[in-house]
Structure formats: structure tokens, C-alpha cells
PDB file of C-alpha atoms in Angstrom:
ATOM      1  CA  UNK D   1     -52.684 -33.368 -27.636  1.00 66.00           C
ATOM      2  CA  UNK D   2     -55.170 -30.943 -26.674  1.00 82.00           C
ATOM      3  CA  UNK D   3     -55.850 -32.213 -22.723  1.00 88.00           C
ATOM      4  CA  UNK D   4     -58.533 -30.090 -20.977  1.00 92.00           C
ATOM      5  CA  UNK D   5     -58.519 -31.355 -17.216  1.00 94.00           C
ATOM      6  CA  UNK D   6     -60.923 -30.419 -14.442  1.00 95.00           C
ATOM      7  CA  UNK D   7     -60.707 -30.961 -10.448  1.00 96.00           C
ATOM      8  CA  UNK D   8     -62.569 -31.885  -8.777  1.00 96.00           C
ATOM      9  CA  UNK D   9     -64.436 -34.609 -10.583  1.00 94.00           C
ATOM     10  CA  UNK D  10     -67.228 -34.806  -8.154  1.00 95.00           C
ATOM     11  CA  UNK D  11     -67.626 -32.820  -5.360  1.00 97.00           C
ATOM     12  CA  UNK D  12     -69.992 -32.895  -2.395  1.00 97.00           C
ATOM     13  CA  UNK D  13     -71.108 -29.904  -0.010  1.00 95.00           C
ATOM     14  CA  UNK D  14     -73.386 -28.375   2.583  1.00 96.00           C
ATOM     15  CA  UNK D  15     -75.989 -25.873   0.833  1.00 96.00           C
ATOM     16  CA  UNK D  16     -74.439 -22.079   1.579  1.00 96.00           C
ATOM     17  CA  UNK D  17     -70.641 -23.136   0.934  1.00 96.00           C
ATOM     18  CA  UNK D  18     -69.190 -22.005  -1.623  1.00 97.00           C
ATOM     19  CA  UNK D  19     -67.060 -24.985  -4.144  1.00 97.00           C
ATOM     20  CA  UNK D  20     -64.056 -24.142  -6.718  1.00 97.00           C
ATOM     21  CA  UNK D  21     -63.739 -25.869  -9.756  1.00 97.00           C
ATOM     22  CA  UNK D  22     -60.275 -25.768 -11.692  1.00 97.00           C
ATOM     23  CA  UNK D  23     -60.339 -26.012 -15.433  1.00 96.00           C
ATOM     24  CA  UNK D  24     -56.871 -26.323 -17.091  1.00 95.00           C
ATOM     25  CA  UNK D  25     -55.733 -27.076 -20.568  1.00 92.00           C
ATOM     26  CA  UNK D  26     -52.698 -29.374 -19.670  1.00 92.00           C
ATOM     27  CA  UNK D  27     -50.723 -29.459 -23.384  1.00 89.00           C
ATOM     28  CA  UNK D  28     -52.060 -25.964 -24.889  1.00 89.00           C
ATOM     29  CA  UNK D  29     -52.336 -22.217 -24.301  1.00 88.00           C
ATOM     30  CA  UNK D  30     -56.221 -21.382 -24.247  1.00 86.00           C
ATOM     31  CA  UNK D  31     -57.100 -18.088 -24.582  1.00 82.00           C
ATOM     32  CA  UNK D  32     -60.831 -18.796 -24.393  1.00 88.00           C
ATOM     33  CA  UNK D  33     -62.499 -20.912 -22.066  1.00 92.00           C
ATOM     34  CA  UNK D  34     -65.918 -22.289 -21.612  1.00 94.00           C
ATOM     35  CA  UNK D  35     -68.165 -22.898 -19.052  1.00 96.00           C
ATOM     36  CA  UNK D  36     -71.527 -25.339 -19.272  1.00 94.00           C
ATOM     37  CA  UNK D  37     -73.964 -26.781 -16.626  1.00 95.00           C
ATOM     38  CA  UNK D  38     -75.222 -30.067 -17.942  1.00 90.00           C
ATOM     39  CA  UNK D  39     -78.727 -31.902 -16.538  1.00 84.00           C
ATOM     40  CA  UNK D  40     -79.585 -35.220 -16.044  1.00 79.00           C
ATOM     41  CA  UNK D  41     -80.222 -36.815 -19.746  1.00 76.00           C
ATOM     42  CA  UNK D  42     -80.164 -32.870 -21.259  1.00 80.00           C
ATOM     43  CA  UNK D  43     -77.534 -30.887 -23.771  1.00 85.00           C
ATOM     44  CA  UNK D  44     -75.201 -28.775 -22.674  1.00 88.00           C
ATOM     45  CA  UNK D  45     -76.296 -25.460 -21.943  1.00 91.00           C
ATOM     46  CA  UNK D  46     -73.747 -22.609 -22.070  1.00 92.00           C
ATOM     47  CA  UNK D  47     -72.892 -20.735 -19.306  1.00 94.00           C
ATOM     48  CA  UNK D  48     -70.285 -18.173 -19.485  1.00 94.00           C
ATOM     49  CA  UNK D  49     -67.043 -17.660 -21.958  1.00 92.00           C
ATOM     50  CA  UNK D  50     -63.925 -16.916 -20.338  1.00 89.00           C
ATOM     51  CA  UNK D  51     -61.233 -14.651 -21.873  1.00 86.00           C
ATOM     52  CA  UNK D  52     -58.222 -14.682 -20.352  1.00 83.00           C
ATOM     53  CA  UNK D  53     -56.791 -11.617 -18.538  1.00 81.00           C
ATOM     54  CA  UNK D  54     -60.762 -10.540 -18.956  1.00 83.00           C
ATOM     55  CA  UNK D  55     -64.097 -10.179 -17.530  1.00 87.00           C
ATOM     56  CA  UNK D  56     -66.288 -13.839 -18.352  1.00 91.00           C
ATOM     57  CA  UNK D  57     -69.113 -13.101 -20.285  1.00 92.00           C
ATOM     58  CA  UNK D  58     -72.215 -14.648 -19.042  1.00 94.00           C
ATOM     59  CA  UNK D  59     -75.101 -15.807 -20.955  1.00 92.00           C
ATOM     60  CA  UNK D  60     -78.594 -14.487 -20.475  1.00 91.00           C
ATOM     61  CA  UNK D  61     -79.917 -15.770 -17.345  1.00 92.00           C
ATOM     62  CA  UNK D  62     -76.795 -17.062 -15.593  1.00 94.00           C
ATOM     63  CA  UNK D  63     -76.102 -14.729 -12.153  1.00 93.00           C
ATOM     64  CA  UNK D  64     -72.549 -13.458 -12.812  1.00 92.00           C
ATOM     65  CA  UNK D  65     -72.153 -12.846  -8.771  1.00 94.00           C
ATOM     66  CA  UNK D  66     -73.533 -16.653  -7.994  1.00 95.00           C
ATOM     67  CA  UNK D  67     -71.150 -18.512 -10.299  1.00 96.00           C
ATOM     68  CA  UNK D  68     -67.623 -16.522 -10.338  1.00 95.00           C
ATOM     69  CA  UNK D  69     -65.298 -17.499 -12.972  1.00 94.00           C
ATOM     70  CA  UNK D  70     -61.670 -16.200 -12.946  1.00 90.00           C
ATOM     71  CA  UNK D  71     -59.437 -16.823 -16.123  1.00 88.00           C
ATOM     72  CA  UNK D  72     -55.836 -15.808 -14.892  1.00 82.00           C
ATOM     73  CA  UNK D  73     -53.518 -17.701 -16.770  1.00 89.00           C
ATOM     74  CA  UNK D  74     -53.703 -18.826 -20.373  1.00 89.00           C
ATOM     75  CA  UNK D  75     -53.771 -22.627 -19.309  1.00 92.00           C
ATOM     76  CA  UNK D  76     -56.139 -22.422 -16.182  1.00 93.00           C
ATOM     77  CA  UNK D  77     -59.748 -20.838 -15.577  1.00 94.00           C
ATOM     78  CA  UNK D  78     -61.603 -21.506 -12.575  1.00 95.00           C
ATOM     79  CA  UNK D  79     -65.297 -21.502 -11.557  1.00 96.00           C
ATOM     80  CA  UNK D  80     -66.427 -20.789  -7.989  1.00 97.00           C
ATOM     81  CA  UNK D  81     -70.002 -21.609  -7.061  1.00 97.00           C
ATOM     82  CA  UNK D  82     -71.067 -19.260  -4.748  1.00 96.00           C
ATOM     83  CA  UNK D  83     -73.447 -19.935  -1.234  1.00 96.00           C
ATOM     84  CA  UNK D  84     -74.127 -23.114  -3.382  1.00 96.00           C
ATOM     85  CA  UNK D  85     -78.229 -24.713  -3.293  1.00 95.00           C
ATOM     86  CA  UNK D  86     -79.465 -27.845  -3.739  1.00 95.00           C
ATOM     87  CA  UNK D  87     -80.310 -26.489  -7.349  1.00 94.00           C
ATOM     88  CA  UNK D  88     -76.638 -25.703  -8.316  1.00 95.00           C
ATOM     89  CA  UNK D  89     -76.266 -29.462  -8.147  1.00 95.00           C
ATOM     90  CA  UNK D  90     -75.293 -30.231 -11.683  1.00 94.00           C
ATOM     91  CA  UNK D  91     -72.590 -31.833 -13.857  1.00 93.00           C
ATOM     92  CA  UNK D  92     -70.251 -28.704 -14.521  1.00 96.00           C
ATOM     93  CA  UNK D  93     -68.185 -29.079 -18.065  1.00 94.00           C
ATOM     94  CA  UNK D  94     -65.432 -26.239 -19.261  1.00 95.00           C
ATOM     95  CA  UNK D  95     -64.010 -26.476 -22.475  1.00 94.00           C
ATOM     96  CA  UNK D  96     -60.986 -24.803 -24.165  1.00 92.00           C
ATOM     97  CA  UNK D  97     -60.075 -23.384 -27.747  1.00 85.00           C
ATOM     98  CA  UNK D  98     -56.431 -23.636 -28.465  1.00 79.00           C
ATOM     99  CA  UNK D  99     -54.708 -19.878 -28.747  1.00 70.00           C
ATOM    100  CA  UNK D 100     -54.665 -18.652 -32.051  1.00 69.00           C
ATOM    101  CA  UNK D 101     -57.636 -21.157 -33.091  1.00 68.00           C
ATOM    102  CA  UNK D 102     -61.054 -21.263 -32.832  1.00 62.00           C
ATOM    103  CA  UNK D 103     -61.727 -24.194 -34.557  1.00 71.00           C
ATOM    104  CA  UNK D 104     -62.623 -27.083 -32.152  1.00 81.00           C
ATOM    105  CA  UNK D 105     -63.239 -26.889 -28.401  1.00 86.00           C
ATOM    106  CA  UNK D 106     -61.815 -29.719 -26.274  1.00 90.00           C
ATOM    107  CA  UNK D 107     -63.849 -30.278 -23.156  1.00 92.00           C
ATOM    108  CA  UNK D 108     -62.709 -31.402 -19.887  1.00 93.00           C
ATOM    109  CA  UNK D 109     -63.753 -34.808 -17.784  1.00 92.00           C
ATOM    110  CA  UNK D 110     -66.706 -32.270 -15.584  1.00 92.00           C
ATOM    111  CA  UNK D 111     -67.370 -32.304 -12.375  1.00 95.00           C
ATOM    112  CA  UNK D 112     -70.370 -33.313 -10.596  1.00 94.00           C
ATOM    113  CA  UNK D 113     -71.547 -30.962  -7.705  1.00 96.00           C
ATOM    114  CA  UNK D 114     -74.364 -32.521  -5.334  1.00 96.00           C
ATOM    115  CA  UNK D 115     -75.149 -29.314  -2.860  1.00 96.00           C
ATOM    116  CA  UNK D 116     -77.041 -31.014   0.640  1.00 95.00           C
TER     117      UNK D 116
ATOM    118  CA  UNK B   1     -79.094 -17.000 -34.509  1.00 81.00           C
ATOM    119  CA  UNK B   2     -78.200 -20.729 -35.107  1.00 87.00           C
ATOM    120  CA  UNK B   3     -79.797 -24.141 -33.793  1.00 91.00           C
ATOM    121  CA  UNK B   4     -79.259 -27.888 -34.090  1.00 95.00           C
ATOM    122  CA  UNK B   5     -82.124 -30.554 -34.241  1.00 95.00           C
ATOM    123  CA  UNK B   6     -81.347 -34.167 -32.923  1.00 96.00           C
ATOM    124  CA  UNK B   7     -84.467 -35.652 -34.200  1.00 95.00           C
ATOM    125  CA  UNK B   8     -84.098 -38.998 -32.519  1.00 95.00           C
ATOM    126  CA  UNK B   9     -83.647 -39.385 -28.707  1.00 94.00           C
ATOM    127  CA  UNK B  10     -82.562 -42.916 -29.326  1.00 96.00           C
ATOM    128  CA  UNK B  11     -80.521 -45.222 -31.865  1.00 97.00           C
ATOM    129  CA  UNK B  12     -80.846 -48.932 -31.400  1.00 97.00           C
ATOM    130  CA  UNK B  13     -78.270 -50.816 -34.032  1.00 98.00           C
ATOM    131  CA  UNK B  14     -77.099 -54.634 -34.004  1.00 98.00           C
ATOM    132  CA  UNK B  15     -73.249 -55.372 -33.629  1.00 97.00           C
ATOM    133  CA  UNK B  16     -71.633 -54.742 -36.858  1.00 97.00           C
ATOM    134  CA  UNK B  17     -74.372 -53.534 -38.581  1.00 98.00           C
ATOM    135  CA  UNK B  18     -74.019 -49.524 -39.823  1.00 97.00           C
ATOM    136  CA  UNK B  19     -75.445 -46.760 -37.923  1.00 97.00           C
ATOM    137  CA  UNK B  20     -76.398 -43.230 -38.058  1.00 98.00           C
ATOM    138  CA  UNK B  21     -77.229 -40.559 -35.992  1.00 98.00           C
ATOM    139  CA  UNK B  22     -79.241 -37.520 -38.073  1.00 98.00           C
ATOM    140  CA  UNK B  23     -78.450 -33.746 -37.002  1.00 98.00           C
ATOM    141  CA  UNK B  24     -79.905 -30.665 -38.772  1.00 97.00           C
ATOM    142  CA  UNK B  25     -78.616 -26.993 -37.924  1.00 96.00           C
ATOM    143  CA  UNK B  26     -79.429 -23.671 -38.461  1.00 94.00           C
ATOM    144  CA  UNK B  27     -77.512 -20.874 -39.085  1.00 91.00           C
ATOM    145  CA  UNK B  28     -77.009 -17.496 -40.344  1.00 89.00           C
ATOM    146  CA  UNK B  29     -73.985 -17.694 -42.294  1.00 87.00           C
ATOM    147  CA  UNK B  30     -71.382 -20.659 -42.781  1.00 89.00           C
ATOM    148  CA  UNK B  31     -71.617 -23.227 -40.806  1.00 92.00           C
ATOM    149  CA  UNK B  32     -68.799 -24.914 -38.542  1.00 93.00           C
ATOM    150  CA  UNK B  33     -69.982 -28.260 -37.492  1.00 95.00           C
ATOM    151  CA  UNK B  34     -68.953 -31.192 -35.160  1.00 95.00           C
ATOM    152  CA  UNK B  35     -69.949 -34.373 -33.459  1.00 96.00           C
ATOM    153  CA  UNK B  36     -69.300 -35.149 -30.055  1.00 95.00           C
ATOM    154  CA  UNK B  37     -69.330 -37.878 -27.974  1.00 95.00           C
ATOM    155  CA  UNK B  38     -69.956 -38.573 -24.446  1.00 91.00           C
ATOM    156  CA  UNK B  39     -69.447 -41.835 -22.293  1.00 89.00           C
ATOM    157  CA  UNK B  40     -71.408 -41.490 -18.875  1.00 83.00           C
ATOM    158  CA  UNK B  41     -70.426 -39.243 -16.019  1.00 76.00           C
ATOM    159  CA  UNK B  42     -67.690 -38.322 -18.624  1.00 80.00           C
ATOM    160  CA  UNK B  43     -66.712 -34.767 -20.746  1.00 81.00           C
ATOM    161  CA  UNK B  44     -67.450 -34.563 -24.228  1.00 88.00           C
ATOM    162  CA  UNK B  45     -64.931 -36.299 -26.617  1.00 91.00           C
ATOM    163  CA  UNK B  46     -64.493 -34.515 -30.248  1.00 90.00           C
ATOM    164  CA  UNK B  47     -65.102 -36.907 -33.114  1.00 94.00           C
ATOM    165  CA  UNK B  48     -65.031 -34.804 -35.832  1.00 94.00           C
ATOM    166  CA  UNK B  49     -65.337 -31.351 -37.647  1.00 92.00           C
ATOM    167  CA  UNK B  50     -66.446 -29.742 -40.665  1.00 94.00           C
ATOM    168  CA  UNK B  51     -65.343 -26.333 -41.599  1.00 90.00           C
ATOM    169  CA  UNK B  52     -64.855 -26.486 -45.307  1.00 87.00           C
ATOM    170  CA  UNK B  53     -63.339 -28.608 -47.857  1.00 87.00           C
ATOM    171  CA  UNK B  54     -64.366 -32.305 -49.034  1.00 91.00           C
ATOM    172  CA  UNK B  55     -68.429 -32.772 -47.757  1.00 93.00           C
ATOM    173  CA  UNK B  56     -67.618 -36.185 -46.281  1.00 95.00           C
ATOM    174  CA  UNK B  57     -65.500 -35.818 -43.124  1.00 95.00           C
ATOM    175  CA  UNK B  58     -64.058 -38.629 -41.561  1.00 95.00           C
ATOM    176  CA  UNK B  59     -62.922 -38.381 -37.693  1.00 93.00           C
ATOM    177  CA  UNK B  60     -62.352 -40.870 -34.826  1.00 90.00           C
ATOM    178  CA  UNK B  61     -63.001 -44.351 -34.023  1.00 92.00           C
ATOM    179  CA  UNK B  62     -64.536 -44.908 -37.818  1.00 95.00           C
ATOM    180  CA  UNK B  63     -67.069 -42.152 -37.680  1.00 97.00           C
ATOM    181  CA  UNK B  64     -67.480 -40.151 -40.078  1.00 97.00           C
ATOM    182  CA  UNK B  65     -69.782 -37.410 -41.462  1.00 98.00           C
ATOM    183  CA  UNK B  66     -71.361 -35.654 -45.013  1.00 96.00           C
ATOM    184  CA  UNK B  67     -71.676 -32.622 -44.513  1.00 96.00           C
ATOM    185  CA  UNK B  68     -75.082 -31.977 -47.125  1.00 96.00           C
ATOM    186  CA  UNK B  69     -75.592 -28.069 -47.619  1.00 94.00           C
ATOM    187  CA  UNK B  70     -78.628 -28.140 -49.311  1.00 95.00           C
ATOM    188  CA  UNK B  71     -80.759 -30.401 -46.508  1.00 96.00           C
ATOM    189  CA  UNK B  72     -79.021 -28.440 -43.709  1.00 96.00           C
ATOM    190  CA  UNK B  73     -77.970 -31.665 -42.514  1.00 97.00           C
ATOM    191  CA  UNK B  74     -74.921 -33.186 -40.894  1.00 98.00           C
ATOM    192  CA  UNK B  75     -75.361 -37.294 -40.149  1.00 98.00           C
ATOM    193  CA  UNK B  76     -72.957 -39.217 -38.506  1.00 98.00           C
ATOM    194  CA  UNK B  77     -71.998 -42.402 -39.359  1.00 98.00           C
ATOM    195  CA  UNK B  78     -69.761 -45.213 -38.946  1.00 98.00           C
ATOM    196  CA  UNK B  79     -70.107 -48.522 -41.547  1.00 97.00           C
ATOM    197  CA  UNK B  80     -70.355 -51.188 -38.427  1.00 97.00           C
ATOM    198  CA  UNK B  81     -71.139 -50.604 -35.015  1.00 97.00           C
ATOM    199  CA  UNK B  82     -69.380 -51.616 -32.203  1.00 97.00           C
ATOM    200  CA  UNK B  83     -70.840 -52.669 -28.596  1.00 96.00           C
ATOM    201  CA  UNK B  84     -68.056 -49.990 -27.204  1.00 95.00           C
ATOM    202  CA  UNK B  85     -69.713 -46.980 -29.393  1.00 96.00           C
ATOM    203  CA  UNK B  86     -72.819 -47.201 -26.812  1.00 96.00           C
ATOM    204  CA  UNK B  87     -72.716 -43.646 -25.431  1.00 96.00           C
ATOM    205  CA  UNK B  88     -74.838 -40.339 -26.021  1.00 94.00           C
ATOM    206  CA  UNK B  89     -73.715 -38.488 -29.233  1.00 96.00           C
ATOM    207  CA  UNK B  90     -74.311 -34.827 -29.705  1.00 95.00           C
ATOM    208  CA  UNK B  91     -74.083 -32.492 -32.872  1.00 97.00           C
ATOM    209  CA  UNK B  92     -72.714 -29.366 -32.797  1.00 95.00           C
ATOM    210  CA  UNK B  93     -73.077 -25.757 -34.849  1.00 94.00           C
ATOM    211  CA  UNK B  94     -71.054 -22.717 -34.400  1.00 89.00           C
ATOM    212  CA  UNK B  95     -71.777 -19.548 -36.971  1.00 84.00           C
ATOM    213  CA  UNK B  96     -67.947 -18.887 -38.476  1.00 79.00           C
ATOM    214  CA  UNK B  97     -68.059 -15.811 -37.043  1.00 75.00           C
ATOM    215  CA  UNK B  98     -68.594 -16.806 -33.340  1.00 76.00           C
ATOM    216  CA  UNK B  99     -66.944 -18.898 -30.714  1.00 76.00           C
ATOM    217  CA  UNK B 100     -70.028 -20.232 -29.076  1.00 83.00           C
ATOM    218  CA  UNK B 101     -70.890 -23.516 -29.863  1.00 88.00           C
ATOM    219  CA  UNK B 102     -75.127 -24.613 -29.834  1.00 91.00           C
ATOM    220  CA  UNK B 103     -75.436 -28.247 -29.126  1.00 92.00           C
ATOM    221  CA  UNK B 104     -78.850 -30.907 -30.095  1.00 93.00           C
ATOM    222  CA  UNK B 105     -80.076 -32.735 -27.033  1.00 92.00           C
ATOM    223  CA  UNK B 106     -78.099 -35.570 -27.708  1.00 94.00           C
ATOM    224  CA  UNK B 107     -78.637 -38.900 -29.150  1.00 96.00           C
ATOM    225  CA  UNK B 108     -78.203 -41.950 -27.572  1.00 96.00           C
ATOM    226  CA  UNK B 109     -76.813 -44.677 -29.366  1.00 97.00           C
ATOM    227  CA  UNK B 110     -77.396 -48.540 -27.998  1.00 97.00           C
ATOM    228  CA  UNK B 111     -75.478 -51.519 -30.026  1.00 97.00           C
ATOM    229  CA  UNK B 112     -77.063 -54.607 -29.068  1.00 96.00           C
ATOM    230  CA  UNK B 113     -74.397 -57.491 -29.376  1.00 94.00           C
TER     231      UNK B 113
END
């Protein structure tokens, strides 16, 4: 139990497209997702929380209107990179907490963005 | 605010020998802790918690943890390694009255067969 998927798994675009990334908890209702951007050989770093039927709230530093995250549905939240740089190329991880808990986060697989 | 320290960048352990992977946190009120793990080009993988109860908390794959209040500390551990545990390991704190998890830097753990 407690399946957090993510699509793409690697992705691949021109610099000024914009890329979608799909984060759904396949076996559980998730109220609250999670968004991180991960560097080569670093930690996570946090980059927005996701509430669903709500506004994301973005950490300090992290340009709301550059990475757009929608949370429609209590299984699905989605994160659009916006007129994507070479510098948004990163290994993007979401994670969910199952409704009702906030225990433990289960992440998804990420997906790797390389912007040309 | 709240913190985690992965002191060591890198474990090296023999096959079948034990292992562990130090964390220290930081936080403001009680912690909530957990170990992840991640295999490369791969999400994180939960291992194990601690959110109250018994101090030594024992999760996946063998691991477990002690959970040691009074040295802020959170070790992982697991009583023989296996080649297959090779991966990066990372520690986790969360205040009990937040959602938003801090993670260490990571460790990463090499068993040499």
C-alpha cells in the first residue's frame, strides 16, 4: 500500500517550453502533497506543499509563477515547469501523506528534467 | 526551527558485517523521525519511523533504529550488511506540529562483498 507514482520519469526539452509532471497516489487519498527538486549527490530540498482544492504553498525562494503546481483531485497533483532553463534541469520528487494522517510521506519514483 | 546532521558523507562496511549510519536532529518540540532510502535515479523508499513508543524502532529490510532523546540522535542500523543495501540513506525530522519534513544530505552506504 501507499503507491505514490510520477510521469514522466525523465523528460527532455528545448529551454522556453514549458514540461508537466503528474504526481498521483495510486492506492490512497492524499490530501497533502509535496514537491522537492533534488541535485546531483545533494538532499532534498523542499519546494512547495500542495493542499488539495488549495493554493500550493511555496517555500522561500521558489518562484510560484515559474513552477505551477495544481492539486485538483485528492489522488493527483501536478507540477508544470514553466518557459523551462537549462537550470530547471533537476531530478523532481513529490511525495504524499495519506488523508487523515500525517505521519509518513511516501515519495514517488521522480522525474528527471534535462532543459537544452 | 528544526535540522538534521548526517555527519558522514560515506559508510564503507564488509558483507555481513553490521553497519550504521549516525543522524542528529534538531527541533523545537517532539520530534517525528524517519530514515529513508534511495537507490539511484530512484524516489525515496521509507524504512522506518519514530513517533513515540518503544526507543528502538525496527522497519524494513532489517533496519532498524534507537531513537536516543538525550544525544539528539537517531542511528540506523541493521546487524549484517548486505551487498543489495548499497544506496544513499537519508534521515529525516519533522516538528509534531508540522507537515514539512527537513532531510541530512544523505549518507552513502557501500558494502564491499
Amino acid at each position: 500500500g501507499a503507491v505514490v507514482s510520477q510521469h514522466p520519469s525523465w523528460v527532455i526539452c528545448k529551454s522556453g517550453t514549458s514540461v508537466k509532471i503528474e504526481c498521483r497516489s495510486l492506492d490512497f487519498q492524499a490530501t497533502t502533497m509535496f514537491w522537492y527538486r533534488q541535485f546531483p549527490k545533494q538532499s532534498l530540498m523542499l519546494m512547495a506543499t500542495s493542499n488539495e482544492g488549495s493554493k500550493a504553498t511555496y517555500e522561500q525562494g521558489v518562484e510560484k509563477d515559474k513552477f505551477l503546481i495544481n492539486h485538483a483531485s485528492l489522488t493527483l497533483s501536478t507540477l508544470t515547469v514553466t518557459s523551462a532553463h537549462p537550470e530547471d534541469s533537476s531530478f523532481y520528487i513529490c511525495s504524499a501523506n495519506v488523508a487523515g494522517s500525517t505521519d509518513t510521506q511516501y515519495f514517488g519514483p521522480g522525474t528527471r528534467l534535462t532543459v537544452l | 526551527a528544526q535540522s538534521v546532521a548526517q555527519p558522514e558523507d560515506q559508510v564503507n562496511v564488509a558483507e555481513g558485517n553490521p553497519l550504521t549510519v549516525k543522524c542528529t536532529y534538531s527541533v523545537s518540540g517532539n520530534p517525528y523521525l524517519f530514515w529513508y532510502v534511495q537507490y539511484p535515479n530512484r524516489g525515496l523508499q521509507f524504512l522506518l519511523k519514530y513517533i513515540t513508543g518503544d526507543n528502538l524502532v525496527k522497519g524494513s529490510y532489517g533496519f532498524e533504529a534507537e531513537f536516543n532523546k538525550s544525544q539528539t540522535s537517531f542511528h540506523l542500523k541493521k546487524p549484517s550488511a548486505l551487498v543489495s543495501d548499497s544506496a544513499l540513506y537519508f534521515c529525516a525530522v519533522r516538528d509534531e506540529g508540522s507537515y514539512q519534513l527537513t532531510f541530512g544530505k544523505g549518507t552513502k552506504l557501500s558494502v564491499i562483498p
